[in-house]
Short mmCIF file of C-alpha atoms in Angstrom, two decimals:
data_model
loop_
_atom_site.label_atom_id
_atom_site.label_comp_id
_atom_site.label_asym_id
_atom_site.label_seq_id
_atom_site.Cartn_x
_atom_site.Cartn_y
_atom_site.Cartn_z
CA MET A 141 69.55 -68.32 38.30
CA GLY A 142 65.95 -69.20 37.13
CA ARG A 143 65.16 -65.77 36.65
CA GLU A 144 68.32 -65.34 34.35
CA ARG A 145 68.06 -67.63 32.70
CA GLU A 146 64.27 -66.75 31.83
CA GLY A 147 65.36 -63.47 31.11
CA ARG A 148 68.15 -64.14 28.87
CA ARG A 149 65.03 -67.19 26.63
CA SER A 150 62.98 -63.07 26.48
CA CYS A 151 65.55 -61.57 25.18
CA GLU A 152 66.18 -63.84 22.18
CA ILE A 153 63.11 -64.69 21.34
CA ASP A 154 63.02 -60.16 21.02
CA ARG A 155 66.27 -60.23 18.90
CA VAL A 156 64.36 -63.63 16.31
CA VAL A 157 61.42 -61.97 16.51
CA GLU A 158 62.67 -58.78 14.70
CA ASN A 159 64.97 -60.12 12.61
CA THR A 160 61.79 -62.46 11.08
CA ARG A 161 60.30 -58.78 10.66
CA ASP A 162 62.93 -57.12 9.23
CA THR A 163 62.32 -59.91 6.49
CA VAL A 164 58.82 -61.08 6.39
CA SER A 165 56.22 -58.54 5.06
CA VAL A 166 52.78 -58.53 5.38
CA PHE A 167 52.18 -56.59 2.41
CA HIS A 168 54.75 -58.48 0.06
CA VAL A 169 52.16 -60.79 0.23
CA GLY A 170 52.55 -60.95 -4.03
CA ARG A 171 55.85 -61.80 -4.25
CA GLU A 172 57.46 -64.74 -5.11
CA SER A 173 59.46 -64.89 -1.99
CA MET A 174 55.74 -66.51 -0.20
CA ASN A 175 56.93 -69.86 0.25
CA GLU A 176 59.83 -68.84 1.59
CA ASP A 177 58.42 -65.80 4.37
CA ILE A 178 56.22 -68.95 5.19
CA GLU A 179 58.78 -71.19 6.01
CA LYS A 180 60.16 -68.24 7.84
CA LEU A 181 56.88 -67.65 9.86
CA HIS A 182 56.56 -71.23 10.62
CA SER A 183 60.69 -71.11 12.25
CA LEU A 184 59.29 -68.16 14.08
CA LEU A 185 56.66 -70.41 15.60
CA SER A 186 58.32 -73.46 16.52
CA TYR A 187 61.06 -71.04 17.86
CA LEU A 188 58.82 -69.63 20.34
CA GLY A 189 57.04 -73.52 20.90
CA ARG A 190 54.48 -73.79 18.65
CA SER A 191 55.51 -76.35 15.92
CA MET A 192 53.01 -76.74 13.16
CA ASP A 193 54.22 -78.32 10.07
CA PRO A 194 51.33 -77.87 7.10
CA LYS A 195 52.89 -80.79 5.39
CA THR A 196 51.29 -82.62 7.50
CA ILE A 197 47.72 -80.96 8.31
CA THR A 198 44.98 -82.13 5.52
CA SER A 199 41.84 -80.95 4.91
CA PRO A 200 39.90 -83.74 6.43
CA MET A 201 42.25 -82.66 9.61
CA PHE A 202 40.67 -78.99 9.50
CA ASP A 203 36.95 -79.98 9.40
CA ILE A 204 37.73 -82.24 12.48
CA GLU A 205 40.14 -79.31 14.24
CA ALA A 206 36.50 -76.32 12.92
CA ARG A 207 34.09 -78.69 13.88
CA LYS A 208 35.82 -79.59 17.71
CA VAL A 209 35.74 -75.19 18.28
CA LYS A 210 32.66 -74.39 16.75
CA GLU A 211 31.64 -77.07 19.00
CA MET A 212 33.31 -75.08 22.31
CA LEU A 213 32.64 -71.88 21.29
CA LYS A 214 28.59 -72.64 21.05
CA GLY A 215 26.37 -71.17 23.08
CA ASP A 216 27.03 -68.87 25.73
CA ASN A 217 30.70 -70.10 25.85
CA LYS A 218 32.18 -66.97 23.51
CA LEU A 219 31.11 -65.10 26.52
CA LYS A 220 34.59 -66.85 27.97
CA ILE A 221 36.62 -65.79 25.46
CA LEU A 222 34.89 -61.97 26.10
CA TYR A 223 35.40 -61.72 29.77
CA ALA A 224 38.46 -63.27 29.65
CA CYS A 225 41.55 -61.35 31.11
CA ARG A 226 43.74 -59.54 28.40
CA MET A 227 46.77 -62.01 26.88
CA THR A 228 49.94 -60.15 28.48
CA ASP A 229 52.28 -62.96 27.89
CA ARG A 230 55.22 -61.53 25.01
CA LYS A 231 55.17 -64.89 23.53
CA GLN A 232 52.08 -65.90 23.53
CA LEU A 233 51.24 -62.56 21.72
CA MET A 234 54.37 -62.78 19.03
CA LYS A 235 52.84 -66.17 18.80
CA MET A 236 48.69 -64.63 17.69
CA LYS A 237 51.06 -62.41 15.49
CA ALA A 238 52.99 -64.68 13.02
CA MET A 239 49.62 -66.77 12.92
CA ALA A 240 47.39 -64.09 12.24
CA ILE A 241 50.09 -62.84 9.69
CA LEU A 242 50.16 -66.62 8.37
CA THR A 243 46.67 -66.40 7.56
CA ILE A 244 46.98 -63.74 5.30
CA TYR A 245 49.52 -65.77 3.75
CA TYR A 246 47.62 -68.43 3.23
CA SER A 247 44.59 -66.73 2.02
CA ARG A 248 46.66 -65.77 -0.99
CA GLN A 249 47.29 -69.33 -1.82
CA ARG A 250 43.13 -70.20 -1.25
CA SER A 251 44.54 -72.42 1.50
CA PHE A 252 42.51 -74.27 4.43
CA MET A 253 45.32 -73.41 6.43
CA GLY A 254 44.18 -70.15 7.07
CA GLY A 255 41.37 -71.57 8.74
CA TYR A 256 43.25 -73.76 10.32
CA LEU A 257 45.46 -71.37 12.02
CA ALA A 258 42.13 -69.24 13.36
CA CYS A 259 41.43 -72.83 15.46
CA GLN A 260 44.90 -72.65 16.64
CA MET A 261 44.51 -68.24 17.57
CA ILE A 262 41.22 -69.20 19.82
CA ARG A 263 42.45 -71.79 21.50
CA LEU A 264 44.99 -69.98 22.65
CA SER A 265 43.70 -67.59 23.27
CA CYS A 266 41.25 -69.03 25.47
CA GLU A 267 44.43 -70.44 27.44
CA HIS A 268 46.07 -67.15 27.73
CA GLY A 269 43.70 -64.29 27.60
CA HIS A 270 42.78 -62.28 24.17
CA CYS A 271 43.83 -59.40 22.46
CA GLU A 272 43.62 -57.95 19.10
CA ASP A 273 43.85 -60.64 16.80
CA THR A 274 41.58 -63.00 18.20
CA ALA A 275 39.58 -60.65 17.16
CA TYR A 276 40.68 -60.95 14.05
CA ALA A 277 40.94 -65.01 14.26
CA LEU A 278 36.56 -65.14 15.58
CA SER A 279 36.45 -62.90 12.23
CA LEU A 280 38.33 -65.68 10.26
CA PHE A 281 36.57 -68.65 11.71
CA ALA A 282 33.12 -67.28 11.73
CA PHE A 283 33.98 -67.24 7.51
CA THR A 284 34.71 -70.90 8.11
CA VAL A 285 31.59 -71.44 9.82
CA SER A 286 29.41 -69.73 7.30
CA ASN A 287 31.46 -70.36 4.00
CA VAL A 288 32.00 -74.56 4.59
CA GLN A 289 30.15 -75.44 7.20
CA ASN A 290 27.11 -73.29 6.04
CA ASP A 291 26.08 -72.34 9.35
CA ALA A 292 25.00 -69.14 9.31
CA VAL A 293 23.10 -68.19 12.59
CA GLU A 294 26.62 -69.45 14.36
CA ALA A 295 28.37 -67.17 11.96
CA CYS A 296 26.80 -64.16 12.92
CA ALA A 297 26.86 -65.18 16.44
CA LEU A 298 30.73 -65.30 15.78
CA VAL A 299 31.22 -62.59 13.77
CA ARG A 300 29.40 -60.68 17.24
CA SER A 301 31.43 -61.75 19.52
CA SER A 302 34.56 -60.67 17.52
CA LEU A 303 32.84 -56.36 16.76
CA SER A 304 32.24 -56.45 21.06
CA LEU A 305 36.24 -57.64 21.31
CA SER A 306 36.60 -55.01 18.68
CA LYS A 307 35.23 -52.38 19.95
CA ILE A 308 37.31 -52.85 23.39
CA TYR A 309 40.68 -52.50 21.28
CA ASN A 310 38.93 -50.09 19.17
CA THR A 311 42.37 -49.70 16.57
CA ASP A 312 42.04 -48.67 13.26
CA ASP A 313 44.16 -51.81 12.53
CA LEU A 314 41.58 -54.03 13.21
CA ILE A 315 39.04 -52.41 11.74
CA THR A 316 40.01 -52.45 7.90
CA ARG A 317 41.04 -56.34 9.31
CA THR A 318 37.97 -57.82 10.10
CA TYR A 319 34.82 -54.89 9.54
CA PRO A 320 35.28 -56.68 5.22
CA ILE A 321 34.66 -60.22 6.48
CA ILE A 322 32.43 -59.10 9.57
CA PHE A 323 29.94 -56.87 7.32
CA GLY A 324 30.99 -57.79 3.91
CA LEU A 325 30.85 -61.71 4.08
CA VAL A 326 28.81 -62.45 7.60
CA LEU A 327 26.52 -60.48 8.44
CA ILE A 328 25.17 -60.01 4.92
CA LEU A 329 24.04 -63.04 5.60
CA GLU A 330 21.47 -61.72 8.20
CA GLU A 331 21.80 -58.02 8.07
CA PRO A 332 19.66 -55.94 5.59
CA LEU A 333 21.86 -54.77 2.55
CA HIS A 334 22.11 -51.49 3.27
CA SER A 335 22.85 -51.30 7.05
CA ILE A 336 26.06 -52.48 6.61
CA LEU A 337 27.51 -49.70 4.35
CA ASP A 338 28.40 -47.85 6.72
CA PRO A 339 30.96 -49.56 8.28
CA MET A 340 32.44 -50.86 5.03
CA LEU A 341 32.82 -46.96 4.11
CA LYS A 342 34.50 -46.68 7.74
CA ALA A 343 37.06 -49.42 6.97
CA CYS A 344 37.79 -48.88 3.20
CA ARG A 345 38.37 -45.02 4.24
CA LEU A 346 40.87 -46.06 7.31
CA SER A 347 42.36 -48.78 5.18
CA PHE A 348 43.63 -45.71 2.57
CA VAL A 349 46.08 -44.16 5.18
CA ARG A 350 47.57 -48.12 6.27
CA ASN A 351 48.58 -49.90 3.07
CA VAL A 352 48.01 -50.87 -0.53
CA GLU A 353 46.75 -54.49 0.38
CA SER A 354 43.94 -53.26 2.62
CA ALA A 355 43.11 -50.52 0.43
CA ILE A 356 42.68 -52.99 -2.81
CA TRP A 357 40.35 -55.33 -0.17
CA ASN A 358 38.42 -53.40 1.63
CA THR A 359 37.77 -51.12 -1.64
CA PHE A 360 36.28 -54.52 -3.29
CA ILE A 361 34.19 -55.16 -0.98
CA TYR A 362 32.93 -52.46 -0.51
CA VAL A 363 31.59 -51.77 -4.04
CA ALA A 364 30.39 -55.09 -4.76
CA ARG A 365 28.25 -54.67 -1.88
CA SER A 366 27.09 -51.31 -3.07
CA PHE A 367 26.57 -51.84 -6.36
CA GLN A 368 24.14 -55.45 -5.16
CA CYS A 369 22.46 -52.20 -3.06
CA GLY A 370 21.57 -50.46 -5.97
CA LYS A 371 24.49 -47.59 -5.64
CA ASP A 372 25.49 -46.37 -9.47
CA LEU A 373 28.79 -47.66 -10.24
CA PHE A 374 30.26 -44.30 -11.33
CA LEU A 375 29.30 -42.53 -8.54
CA LEU A 376 31.00 -45.31 -6.60
CA MET A 377 34.50 -45.03 -8.49
CA ASN A 378 34.51 -41.20 -7.96
CA GLU A 379 34.09 -41.90 -4.46
CA VAL A 380 37.21 -44.39 -3.85
CA ASN A 381 39.15 -41.72 -6.36
CA ALA A 382 38.59 -39.05 -4.07
CA PHE A 383 39.35 -41.29 -0.57
CA ALA A 384 42.72 -42.65 -2.90
CA GLN A 385 43.35 -38.83 -3.55
CA GLN A 386 43.50 -37.69 -0.18
CA HIS A 387 46.36 -40.42 0.38
#
């Protein structure tokens, strides 16, 4: 009887996720219905058992949470995520995906909620194992540690963990989502500028076969860092044009 109830519950969750997928698109973050989509995703999270009212979460609360997660991942504690088993619970995977999409919406609004959600994704991964979105959450949290807490050393350690996890999954989607943050925004604080251009170029190329939003973001980061490195802007734009015309 218990298994039957669980089966019905699983089917119901699948139906809600499919409906949400039909109405919420990560590639439409610039449209007027952004707030509507955010509400739908929070409703999905609530349905999945992860209620989170963004109106009740304040910037000081985010600061406290970020410090706690940073302490939780301090030193070799990062290895606990890397050596954990893979997340297999479909419900938890759906929560991670919904939160990952929400971080993109919130980044467009320049809201601290993206960083707060990255913290929640890391906590969920510590409880249930890692997945592709864990690597993304670690890179996003690393940017928070660098940009908000001004700790370049810990931020770089976090993105190296994210990179290790990314290599386990080895998907083009993860490369286009994490490399601009890992190499373009964080490792640039420690590594020589010229050494980070190749991975950013790889992400830039891959992004052109995925979606416009990703291509714009990856191109912006790659061109900016290449220009800083002394590359000729005219040659850079020709290079980017060549990518675009191939796809």
